[in-house]
PDB file of N, CA and C in Angstrom:
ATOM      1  N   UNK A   1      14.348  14.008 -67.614  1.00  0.00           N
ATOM      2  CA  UNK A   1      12.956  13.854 -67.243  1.00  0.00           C
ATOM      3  C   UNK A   1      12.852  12.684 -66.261  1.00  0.00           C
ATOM      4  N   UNK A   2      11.994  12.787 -65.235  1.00  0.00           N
ATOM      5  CA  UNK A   2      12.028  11.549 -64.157  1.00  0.00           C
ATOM      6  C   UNK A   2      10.555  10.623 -64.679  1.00  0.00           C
ATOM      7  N   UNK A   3      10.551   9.609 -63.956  1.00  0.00           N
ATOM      8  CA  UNK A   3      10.002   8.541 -63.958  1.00  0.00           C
ATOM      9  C   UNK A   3       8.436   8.976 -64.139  1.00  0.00           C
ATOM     10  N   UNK A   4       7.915  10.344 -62.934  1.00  0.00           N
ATOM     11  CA  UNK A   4       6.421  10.661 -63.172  1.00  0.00           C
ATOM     12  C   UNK A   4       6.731  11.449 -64.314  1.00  0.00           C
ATOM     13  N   UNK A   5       7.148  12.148 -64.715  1.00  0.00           N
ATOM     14  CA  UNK A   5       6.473  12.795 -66.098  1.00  0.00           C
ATOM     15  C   UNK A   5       6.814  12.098 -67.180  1.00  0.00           C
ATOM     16  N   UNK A   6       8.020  11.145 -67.168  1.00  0.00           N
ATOM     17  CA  UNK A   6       7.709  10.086 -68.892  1.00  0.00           C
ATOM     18  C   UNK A   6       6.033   9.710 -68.673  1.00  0.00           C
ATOM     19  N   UNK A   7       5.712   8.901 -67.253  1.00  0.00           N
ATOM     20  CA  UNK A   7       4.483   8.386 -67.228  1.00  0.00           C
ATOM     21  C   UNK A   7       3.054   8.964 -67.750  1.00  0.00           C
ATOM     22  N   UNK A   8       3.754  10.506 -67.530  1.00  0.00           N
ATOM     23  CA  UNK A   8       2.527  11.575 -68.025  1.00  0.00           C
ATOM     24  C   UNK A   8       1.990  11.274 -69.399  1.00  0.00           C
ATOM     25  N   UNK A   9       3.422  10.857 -69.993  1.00  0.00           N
ATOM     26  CA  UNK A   9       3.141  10.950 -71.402  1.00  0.00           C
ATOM     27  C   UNK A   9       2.934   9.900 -71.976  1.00  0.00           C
ATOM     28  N   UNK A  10       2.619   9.191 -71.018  1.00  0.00           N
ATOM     29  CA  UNK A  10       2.165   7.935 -71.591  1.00  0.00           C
ATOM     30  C   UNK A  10       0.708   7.692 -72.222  1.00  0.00           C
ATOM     31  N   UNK A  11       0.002   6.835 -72.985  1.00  0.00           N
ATOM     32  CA  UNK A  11      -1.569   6.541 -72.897  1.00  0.00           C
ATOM     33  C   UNK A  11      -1.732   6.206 -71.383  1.00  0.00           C
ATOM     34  N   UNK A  12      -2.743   6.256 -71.247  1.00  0.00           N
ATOM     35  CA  UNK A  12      -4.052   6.416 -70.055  1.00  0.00           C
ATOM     36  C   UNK A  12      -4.930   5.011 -70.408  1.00  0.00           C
ATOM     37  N   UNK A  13      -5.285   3.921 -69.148  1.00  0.00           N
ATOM     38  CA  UNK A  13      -6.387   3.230 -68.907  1.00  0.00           C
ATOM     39  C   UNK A  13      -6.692   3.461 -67.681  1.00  0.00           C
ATOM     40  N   UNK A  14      -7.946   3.558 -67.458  1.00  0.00           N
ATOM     41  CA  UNK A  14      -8.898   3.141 -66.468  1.00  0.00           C
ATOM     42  C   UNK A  14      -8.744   2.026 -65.938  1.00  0.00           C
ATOM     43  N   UNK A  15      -8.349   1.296 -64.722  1.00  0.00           N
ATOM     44  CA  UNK A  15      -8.424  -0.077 -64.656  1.00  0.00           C
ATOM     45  C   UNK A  15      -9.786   0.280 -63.757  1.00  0.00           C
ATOM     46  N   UNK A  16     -11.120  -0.431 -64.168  1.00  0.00           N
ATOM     47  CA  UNK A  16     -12.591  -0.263 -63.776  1.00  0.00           C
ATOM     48  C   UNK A  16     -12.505  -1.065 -62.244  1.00  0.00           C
ATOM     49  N   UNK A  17     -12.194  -0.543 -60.831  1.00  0.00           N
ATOM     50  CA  UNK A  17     -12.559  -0.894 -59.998  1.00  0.00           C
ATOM     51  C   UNK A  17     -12.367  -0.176 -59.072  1.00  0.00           C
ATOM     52  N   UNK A  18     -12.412  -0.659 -58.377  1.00  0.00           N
ATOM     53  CA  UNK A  18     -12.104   0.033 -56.337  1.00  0.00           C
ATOM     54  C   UNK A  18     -11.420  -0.662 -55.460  1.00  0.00           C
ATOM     55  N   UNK A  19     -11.409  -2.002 -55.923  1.00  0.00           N
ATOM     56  CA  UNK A  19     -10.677  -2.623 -55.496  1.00  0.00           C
ATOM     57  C   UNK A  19      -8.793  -2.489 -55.407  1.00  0.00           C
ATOM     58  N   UNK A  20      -8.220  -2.138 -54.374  1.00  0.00           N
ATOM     59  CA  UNK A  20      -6.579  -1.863 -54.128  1.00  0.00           C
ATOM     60  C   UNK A  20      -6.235  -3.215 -54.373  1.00  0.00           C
ATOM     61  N   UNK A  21      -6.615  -4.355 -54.119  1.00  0.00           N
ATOM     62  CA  UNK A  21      -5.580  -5.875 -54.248  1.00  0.00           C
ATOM     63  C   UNK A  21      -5.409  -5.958 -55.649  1.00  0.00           C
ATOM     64  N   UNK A  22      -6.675  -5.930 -56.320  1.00  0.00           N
ATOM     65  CA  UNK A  22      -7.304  -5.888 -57.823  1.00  0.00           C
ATOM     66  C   UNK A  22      -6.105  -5.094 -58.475  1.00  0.00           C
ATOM     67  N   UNK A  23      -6.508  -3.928 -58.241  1.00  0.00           N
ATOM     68  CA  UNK A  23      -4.960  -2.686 -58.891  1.00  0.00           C
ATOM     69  C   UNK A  23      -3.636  -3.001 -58.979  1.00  0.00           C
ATOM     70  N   UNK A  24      -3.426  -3.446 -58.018  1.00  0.00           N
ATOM     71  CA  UNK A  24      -2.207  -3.809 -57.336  1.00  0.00           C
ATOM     72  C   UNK A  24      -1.414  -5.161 -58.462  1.00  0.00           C
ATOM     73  N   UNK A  25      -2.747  -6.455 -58.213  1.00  0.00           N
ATOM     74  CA  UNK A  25      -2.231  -7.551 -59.130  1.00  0.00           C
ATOM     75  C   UNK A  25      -1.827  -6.701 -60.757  1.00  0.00           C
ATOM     76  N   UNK A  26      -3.078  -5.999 -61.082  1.00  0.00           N
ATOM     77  CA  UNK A  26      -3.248  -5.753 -62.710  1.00  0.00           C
ATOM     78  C   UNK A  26      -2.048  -4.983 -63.194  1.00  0.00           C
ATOM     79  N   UNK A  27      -1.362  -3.963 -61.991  1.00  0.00           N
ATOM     80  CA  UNK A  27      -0.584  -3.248 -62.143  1.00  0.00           C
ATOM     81  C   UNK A  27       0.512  -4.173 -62.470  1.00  0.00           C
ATOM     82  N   UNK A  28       1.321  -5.008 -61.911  1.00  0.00           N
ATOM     83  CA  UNK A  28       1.984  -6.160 -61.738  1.00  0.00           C
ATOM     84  C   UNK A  28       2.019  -6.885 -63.578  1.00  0.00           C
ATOM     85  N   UNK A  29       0.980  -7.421 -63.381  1.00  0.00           N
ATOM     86  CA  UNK A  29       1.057  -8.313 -65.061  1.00  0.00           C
ATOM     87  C   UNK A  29       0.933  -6.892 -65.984  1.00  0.00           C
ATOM     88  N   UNK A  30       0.516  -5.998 -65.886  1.00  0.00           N
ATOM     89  CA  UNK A  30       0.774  -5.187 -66.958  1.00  0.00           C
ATOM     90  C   UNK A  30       2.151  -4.380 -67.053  1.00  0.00           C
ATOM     91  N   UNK A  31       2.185  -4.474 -66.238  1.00  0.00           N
ATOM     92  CA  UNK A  31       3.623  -3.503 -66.005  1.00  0.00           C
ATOM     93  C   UNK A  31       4.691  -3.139 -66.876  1.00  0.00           C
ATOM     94  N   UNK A  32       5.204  -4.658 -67.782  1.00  0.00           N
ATOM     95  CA  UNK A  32       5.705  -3.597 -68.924  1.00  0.00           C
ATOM     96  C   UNK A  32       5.304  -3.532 -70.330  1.00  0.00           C
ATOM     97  N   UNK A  33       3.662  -2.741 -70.411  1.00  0.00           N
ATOM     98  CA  UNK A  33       3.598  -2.418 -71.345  1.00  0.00           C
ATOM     99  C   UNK A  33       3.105  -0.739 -71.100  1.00  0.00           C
ATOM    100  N   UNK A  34       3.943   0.111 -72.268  1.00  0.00           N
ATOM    101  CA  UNK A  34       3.491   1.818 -72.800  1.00  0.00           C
ATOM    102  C   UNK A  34       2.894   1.809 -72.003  1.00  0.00           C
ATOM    103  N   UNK A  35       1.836   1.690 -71.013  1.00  0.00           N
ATOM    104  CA  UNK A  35       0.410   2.636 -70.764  1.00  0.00           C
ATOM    105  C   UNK A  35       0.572   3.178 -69.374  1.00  0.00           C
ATOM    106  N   UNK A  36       0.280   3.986 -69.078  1.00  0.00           N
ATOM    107  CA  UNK A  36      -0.572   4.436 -67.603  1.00  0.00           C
ATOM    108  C   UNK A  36      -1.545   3.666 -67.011  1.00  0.00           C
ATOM    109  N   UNK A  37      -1.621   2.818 -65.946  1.00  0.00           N
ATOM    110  CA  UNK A  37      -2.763   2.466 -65.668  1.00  0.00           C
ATOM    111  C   UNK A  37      -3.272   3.043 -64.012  1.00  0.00           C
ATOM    112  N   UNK A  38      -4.326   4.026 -64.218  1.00  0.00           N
ATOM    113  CA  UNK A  38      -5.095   4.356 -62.984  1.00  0.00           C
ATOM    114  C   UNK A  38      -6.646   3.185 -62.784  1.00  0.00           C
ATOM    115  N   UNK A  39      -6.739   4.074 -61.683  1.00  0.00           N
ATOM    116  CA  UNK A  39      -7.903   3.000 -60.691  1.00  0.00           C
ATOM    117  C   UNK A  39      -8.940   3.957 -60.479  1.00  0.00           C
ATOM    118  N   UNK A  40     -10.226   3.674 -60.201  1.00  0.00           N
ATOM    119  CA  UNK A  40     -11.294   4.070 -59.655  1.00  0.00           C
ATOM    120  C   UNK A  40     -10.365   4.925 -58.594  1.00  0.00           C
ATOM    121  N   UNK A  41      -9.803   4.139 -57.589  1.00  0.00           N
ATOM    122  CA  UNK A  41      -9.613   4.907 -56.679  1.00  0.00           C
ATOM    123  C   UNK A  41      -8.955   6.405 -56.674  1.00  0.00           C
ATOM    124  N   UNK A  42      -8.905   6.860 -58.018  1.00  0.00           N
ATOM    125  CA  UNK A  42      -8.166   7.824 -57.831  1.00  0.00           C
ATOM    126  C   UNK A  42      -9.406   8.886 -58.508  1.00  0.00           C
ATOM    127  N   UNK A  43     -10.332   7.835 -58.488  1.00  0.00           N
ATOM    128  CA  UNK A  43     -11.627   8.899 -59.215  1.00  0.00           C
ATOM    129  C   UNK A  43     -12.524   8.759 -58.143  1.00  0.00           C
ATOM    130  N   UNK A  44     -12.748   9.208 -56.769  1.00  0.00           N
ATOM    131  CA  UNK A  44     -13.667   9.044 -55.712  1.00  0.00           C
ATOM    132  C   UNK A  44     -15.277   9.339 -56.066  1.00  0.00           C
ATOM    133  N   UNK A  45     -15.236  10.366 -57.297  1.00  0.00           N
ATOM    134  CA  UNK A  45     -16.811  10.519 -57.193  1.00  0.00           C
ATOM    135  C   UNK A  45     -17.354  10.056 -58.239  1.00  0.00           C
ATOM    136  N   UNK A  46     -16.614   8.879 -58.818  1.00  0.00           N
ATOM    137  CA  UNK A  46     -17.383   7.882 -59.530  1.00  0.00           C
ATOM    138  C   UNK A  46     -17.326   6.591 -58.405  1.00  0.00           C
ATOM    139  N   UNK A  47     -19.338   6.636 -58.755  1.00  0.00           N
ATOM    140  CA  UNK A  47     -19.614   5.090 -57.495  1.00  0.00           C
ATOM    141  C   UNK A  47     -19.223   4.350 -58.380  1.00  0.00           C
ATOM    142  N   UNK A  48     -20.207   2.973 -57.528  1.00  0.00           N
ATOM    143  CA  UNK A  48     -20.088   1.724 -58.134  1.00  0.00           C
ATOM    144  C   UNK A  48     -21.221   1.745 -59.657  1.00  0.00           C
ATOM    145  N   UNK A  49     -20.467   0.769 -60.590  1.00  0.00           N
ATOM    146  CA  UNK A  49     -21.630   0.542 -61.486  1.00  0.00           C
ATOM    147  C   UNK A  49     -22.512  -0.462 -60.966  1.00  0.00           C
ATOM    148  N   UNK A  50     -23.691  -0.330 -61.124  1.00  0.00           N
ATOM    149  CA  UNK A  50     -24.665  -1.516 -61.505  1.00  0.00           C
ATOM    150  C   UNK A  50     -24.598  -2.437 -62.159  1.00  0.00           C
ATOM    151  N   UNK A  51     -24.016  -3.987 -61.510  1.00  0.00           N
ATOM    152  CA  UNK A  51     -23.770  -4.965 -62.551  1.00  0.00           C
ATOM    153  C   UNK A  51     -25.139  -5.734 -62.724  1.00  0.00           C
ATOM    154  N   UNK A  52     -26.026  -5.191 -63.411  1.00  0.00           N
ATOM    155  CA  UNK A  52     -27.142  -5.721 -63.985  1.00  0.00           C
ATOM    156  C   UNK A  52     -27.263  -6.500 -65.324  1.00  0.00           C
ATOM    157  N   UNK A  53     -26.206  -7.187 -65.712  1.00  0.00           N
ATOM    158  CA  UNK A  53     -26.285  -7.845 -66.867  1.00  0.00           C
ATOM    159  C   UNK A  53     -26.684  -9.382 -66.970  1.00  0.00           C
ATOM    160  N   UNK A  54     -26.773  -9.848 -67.572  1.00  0.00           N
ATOM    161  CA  UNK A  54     -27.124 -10.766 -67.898  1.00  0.00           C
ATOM    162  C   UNK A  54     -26.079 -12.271 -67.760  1.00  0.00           C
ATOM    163  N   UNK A  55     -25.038 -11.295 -67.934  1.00  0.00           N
ATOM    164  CA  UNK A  55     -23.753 -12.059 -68.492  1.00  0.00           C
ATOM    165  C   UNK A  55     -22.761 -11.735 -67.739  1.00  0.00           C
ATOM    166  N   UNK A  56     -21.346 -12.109 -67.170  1.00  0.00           N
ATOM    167  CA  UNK A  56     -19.938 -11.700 -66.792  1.00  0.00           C
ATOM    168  C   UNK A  56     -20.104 -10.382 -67.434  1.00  0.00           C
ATOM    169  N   UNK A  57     -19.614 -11.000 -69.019  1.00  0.00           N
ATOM    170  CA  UNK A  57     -19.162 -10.518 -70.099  1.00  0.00           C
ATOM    171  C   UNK A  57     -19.872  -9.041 -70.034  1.00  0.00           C
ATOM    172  N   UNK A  58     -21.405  -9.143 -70.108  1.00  0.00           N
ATOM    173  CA  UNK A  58     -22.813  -7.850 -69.811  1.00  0.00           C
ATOM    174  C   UNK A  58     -22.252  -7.074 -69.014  1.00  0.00           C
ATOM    175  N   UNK A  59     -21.956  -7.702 -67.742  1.00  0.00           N
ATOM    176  CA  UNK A  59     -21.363  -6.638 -66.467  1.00  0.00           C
ATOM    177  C   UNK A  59     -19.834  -5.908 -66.873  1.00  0.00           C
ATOM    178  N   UNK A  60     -18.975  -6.499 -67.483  1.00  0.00           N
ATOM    179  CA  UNK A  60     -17.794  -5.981 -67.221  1.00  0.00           C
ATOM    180  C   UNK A  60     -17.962  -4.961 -68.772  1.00  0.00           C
ATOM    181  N   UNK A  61     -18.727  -5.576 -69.869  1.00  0.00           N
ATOM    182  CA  UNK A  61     -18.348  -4.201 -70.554  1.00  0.00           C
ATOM    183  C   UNK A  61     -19.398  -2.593 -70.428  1.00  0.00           C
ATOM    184  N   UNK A  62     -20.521  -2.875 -69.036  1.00  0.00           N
ATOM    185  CA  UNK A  62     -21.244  -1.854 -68.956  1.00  0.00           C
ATOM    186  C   UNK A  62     -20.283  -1.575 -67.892  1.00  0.00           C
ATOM    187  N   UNK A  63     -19.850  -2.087 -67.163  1.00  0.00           N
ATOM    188  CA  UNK A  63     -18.461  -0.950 -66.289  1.00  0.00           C
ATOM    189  C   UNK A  63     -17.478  -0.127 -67.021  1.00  0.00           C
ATOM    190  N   UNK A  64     -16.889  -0.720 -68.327  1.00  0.00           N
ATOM    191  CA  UNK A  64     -16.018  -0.178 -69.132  1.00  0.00           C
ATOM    192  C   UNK A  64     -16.434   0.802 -69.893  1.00  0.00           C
ATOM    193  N   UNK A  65     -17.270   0.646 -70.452  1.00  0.00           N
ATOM    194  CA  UNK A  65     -18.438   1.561 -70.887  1.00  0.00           C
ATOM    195  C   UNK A  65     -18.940   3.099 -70.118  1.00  0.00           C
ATOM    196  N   UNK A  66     -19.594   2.973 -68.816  1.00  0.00           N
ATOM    197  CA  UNK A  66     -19.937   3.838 -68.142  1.00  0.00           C
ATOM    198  C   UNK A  66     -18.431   4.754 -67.741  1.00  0.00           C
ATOM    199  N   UNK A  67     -17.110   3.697 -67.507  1.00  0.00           N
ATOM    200  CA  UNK A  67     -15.981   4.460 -66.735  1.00  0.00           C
ATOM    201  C   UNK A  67     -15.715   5.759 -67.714  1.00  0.00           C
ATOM    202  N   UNK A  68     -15.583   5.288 -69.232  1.00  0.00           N
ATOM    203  CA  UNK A  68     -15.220   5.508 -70.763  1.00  0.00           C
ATOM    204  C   UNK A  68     -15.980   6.825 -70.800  1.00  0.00           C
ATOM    205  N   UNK A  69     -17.543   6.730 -70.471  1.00  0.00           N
ATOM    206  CA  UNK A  69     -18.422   7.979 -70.441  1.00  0.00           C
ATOM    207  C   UNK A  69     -18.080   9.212 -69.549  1.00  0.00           C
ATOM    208  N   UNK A  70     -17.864   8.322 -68.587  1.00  0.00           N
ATOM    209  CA  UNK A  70     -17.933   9.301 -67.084  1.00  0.00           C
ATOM    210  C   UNK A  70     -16.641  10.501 -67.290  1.00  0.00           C
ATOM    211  N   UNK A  71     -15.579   9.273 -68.157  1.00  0.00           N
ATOM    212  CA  UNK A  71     -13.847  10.194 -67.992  1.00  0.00           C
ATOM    213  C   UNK A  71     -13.689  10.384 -69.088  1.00  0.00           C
ATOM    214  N   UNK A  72     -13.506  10.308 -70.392  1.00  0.00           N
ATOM    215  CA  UNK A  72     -12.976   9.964 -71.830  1.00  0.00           C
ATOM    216  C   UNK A  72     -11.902   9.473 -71.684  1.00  0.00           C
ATOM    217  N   UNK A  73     -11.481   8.756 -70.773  1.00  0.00           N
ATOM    218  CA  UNK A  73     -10.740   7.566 -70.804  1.00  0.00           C
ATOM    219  C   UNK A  73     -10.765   6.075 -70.946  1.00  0.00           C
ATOM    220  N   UNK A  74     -10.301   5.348 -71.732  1.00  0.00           N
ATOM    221  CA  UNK A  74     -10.506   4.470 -71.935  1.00  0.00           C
ATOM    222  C   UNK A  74     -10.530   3.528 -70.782  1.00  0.00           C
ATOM    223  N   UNK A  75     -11.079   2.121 -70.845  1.00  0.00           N
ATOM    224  CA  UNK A  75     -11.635   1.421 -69.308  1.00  0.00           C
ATOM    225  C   UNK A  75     -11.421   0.153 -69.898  1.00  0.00           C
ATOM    226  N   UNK A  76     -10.587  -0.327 -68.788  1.00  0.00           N
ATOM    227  CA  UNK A  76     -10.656  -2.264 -68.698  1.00  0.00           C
ATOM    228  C   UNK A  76     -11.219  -2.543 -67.464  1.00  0.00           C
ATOM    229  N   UNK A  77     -12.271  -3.680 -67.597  1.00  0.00           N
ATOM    230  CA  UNK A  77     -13.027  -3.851 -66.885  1.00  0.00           C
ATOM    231  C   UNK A  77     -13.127  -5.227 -66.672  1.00  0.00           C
ATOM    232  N   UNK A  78     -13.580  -5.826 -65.228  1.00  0.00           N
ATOM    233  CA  UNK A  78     -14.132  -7.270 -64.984  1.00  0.00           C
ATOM    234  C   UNK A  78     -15.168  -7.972 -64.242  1.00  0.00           C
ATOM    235  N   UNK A  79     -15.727  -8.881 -64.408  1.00  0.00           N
ATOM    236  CA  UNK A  79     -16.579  -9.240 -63.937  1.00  0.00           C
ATOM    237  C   UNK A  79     -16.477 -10.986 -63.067  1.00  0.00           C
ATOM    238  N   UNK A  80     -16.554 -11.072 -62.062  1.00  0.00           N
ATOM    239  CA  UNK A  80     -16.182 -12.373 -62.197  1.00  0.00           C
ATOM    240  C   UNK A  80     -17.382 -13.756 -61.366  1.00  0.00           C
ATOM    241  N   UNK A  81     -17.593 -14.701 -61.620  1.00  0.00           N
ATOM    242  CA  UNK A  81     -18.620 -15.320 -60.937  1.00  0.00           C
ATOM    243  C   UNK A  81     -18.235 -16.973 -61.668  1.00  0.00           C
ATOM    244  N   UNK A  82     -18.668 -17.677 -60.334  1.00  0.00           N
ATOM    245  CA  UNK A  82     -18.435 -19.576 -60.670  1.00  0.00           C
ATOM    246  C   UNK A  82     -19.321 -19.889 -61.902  1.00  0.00           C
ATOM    247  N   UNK A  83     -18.894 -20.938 -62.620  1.00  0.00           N
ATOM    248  CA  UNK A  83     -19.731 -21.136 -63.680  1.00  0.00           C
ATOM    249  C   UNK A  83     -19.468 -22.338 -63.756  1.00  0.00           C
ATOM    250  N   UNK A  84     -20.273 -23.072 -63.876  1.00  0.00           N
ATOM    251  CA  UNK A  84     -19.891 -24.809 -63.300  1.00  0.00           C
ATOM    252  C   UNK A  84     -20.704 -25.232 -64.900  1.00  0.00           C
ATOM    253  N   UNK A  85     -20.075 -25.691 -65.813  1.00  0.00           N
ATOM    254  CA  UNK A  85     -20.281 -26.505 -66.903  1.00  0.00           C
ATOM    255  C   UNK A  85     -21.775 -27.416 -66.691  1.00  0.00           C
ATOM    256  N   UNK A  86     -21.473 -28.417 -65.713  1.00  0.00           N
ATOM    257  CA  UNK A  86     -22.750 -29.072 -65.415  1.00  0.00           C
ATOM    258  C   UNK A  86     -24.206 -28.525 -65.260  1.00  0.00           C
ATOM    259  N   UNK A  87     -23.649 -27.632 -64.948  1.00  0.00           N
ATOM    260  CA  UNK A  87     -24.845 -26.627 -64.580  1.00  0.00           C
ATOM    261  C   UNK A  87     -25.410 -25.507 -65.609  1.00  0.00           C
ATOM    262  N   UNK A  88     -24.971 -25.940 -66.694  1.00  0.00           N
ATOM    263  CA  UNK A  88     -25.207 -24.994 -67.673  1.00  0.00           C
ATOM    264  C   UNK A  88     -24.487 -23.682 -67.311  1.00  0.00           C
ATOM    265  N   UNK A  89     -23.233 -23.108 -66.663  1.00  0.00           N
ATOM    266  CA  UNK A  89     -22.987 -22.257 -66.391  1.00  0.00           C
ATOM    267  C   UNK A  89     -23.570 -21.324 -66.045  1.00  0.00           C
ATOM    268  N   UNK A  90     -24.494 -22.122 -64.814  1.00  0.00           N
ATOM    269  CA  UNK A  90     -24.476 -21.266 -63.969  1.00  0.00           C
ATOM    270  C   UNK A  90     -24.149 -21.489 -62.701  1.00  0.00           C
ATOM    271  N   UNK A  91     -23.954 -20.892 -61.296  1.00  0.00           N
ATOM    272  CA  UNK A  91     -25.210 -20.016 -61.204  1.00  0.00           C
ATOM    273  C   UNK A  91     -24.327 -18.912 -62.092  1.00  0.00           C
ATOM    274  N   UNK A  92     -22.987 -17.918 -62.363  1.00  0.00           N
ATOM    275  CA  UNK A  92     -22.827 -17.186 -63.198  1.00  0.00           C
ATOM    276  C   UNK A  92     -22.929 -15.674 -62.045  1.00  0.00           C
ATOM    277  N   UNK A  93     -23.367 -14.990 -63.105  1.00  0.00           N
ATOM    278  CA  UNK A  93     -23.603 -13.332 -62.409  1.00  0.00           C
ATOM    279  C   UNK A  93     -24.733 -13.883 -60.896  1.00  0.00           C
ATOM    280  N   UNK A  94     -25.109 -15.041 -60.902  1.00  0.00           N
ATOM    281  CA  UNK A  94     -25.831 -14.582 -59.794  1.00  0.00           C
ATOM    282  C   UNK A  94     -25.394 -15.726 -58.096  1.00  0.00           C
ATOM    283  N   UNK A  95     -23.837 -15.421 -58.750  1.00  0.00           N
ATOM    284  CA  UNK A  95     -22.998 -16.019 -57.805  1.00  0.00           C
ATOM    285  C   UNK A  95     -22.794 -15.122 -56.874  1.00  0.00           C
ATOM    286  N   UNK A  96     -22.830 -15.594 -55.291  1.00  0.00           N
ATOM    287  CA  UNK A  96     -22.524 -14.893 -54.294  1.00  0.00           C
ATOM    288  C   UNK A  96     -21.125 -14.312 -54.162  1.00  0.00           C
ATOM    289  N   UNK A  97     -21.462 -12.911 -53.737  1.00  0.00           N
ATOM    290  CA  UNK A  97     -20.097 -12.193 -53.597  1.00  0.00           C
ATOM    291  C   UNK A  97     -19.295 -12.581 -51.811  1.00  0.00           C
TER     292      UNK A  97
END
């Protein structure tokens, strides 16, 4: 058996983005563990989610969430934004991209 079909038989994650650098790193540190890990990009007609949360945390598990719905695949997801202690952590989600 070659390299793509052990992979077949592997578990399945979602890594929740669109981002190729993103994939690329996650692929890298995960690399040797059991799983399959695909990308948005290989799912074109799922858009972007709406990161309307409140929180990092809000945004990245309604991406994981929605990916989870959309595919019945399971989804790791992230969210990321400055959070400066002094500042009460923020500004947070409503850090410039």
């Amino acid at each position: 058996m070659n390299a793509v079909a052990r992979s077949e038989n592997l578990p399945c994650i979602i890594l929740a983005t669109h981002n190729a650098g993103k994939v690329s790193e996650l692929r890298a540190i995960l690399a040797d563990l059991p799983i399959r890990f695909v990308s948005l990009l290989e799912y074109p007609e799922l858009g972007e989610v709406v990161e309307d949360g409140l929180t990092l945390e809000d945004n990245a598990l309604k991406k994981a969430r929605e990916i989870f719905r959309a595919t019945g695949i399971p989804a790791l997801a992230d969210d990321s934004g400055l959070e400066v202690f002094a500042l009460n952590m923020r500004p947070g989600v409503h850090s410039a991209r």
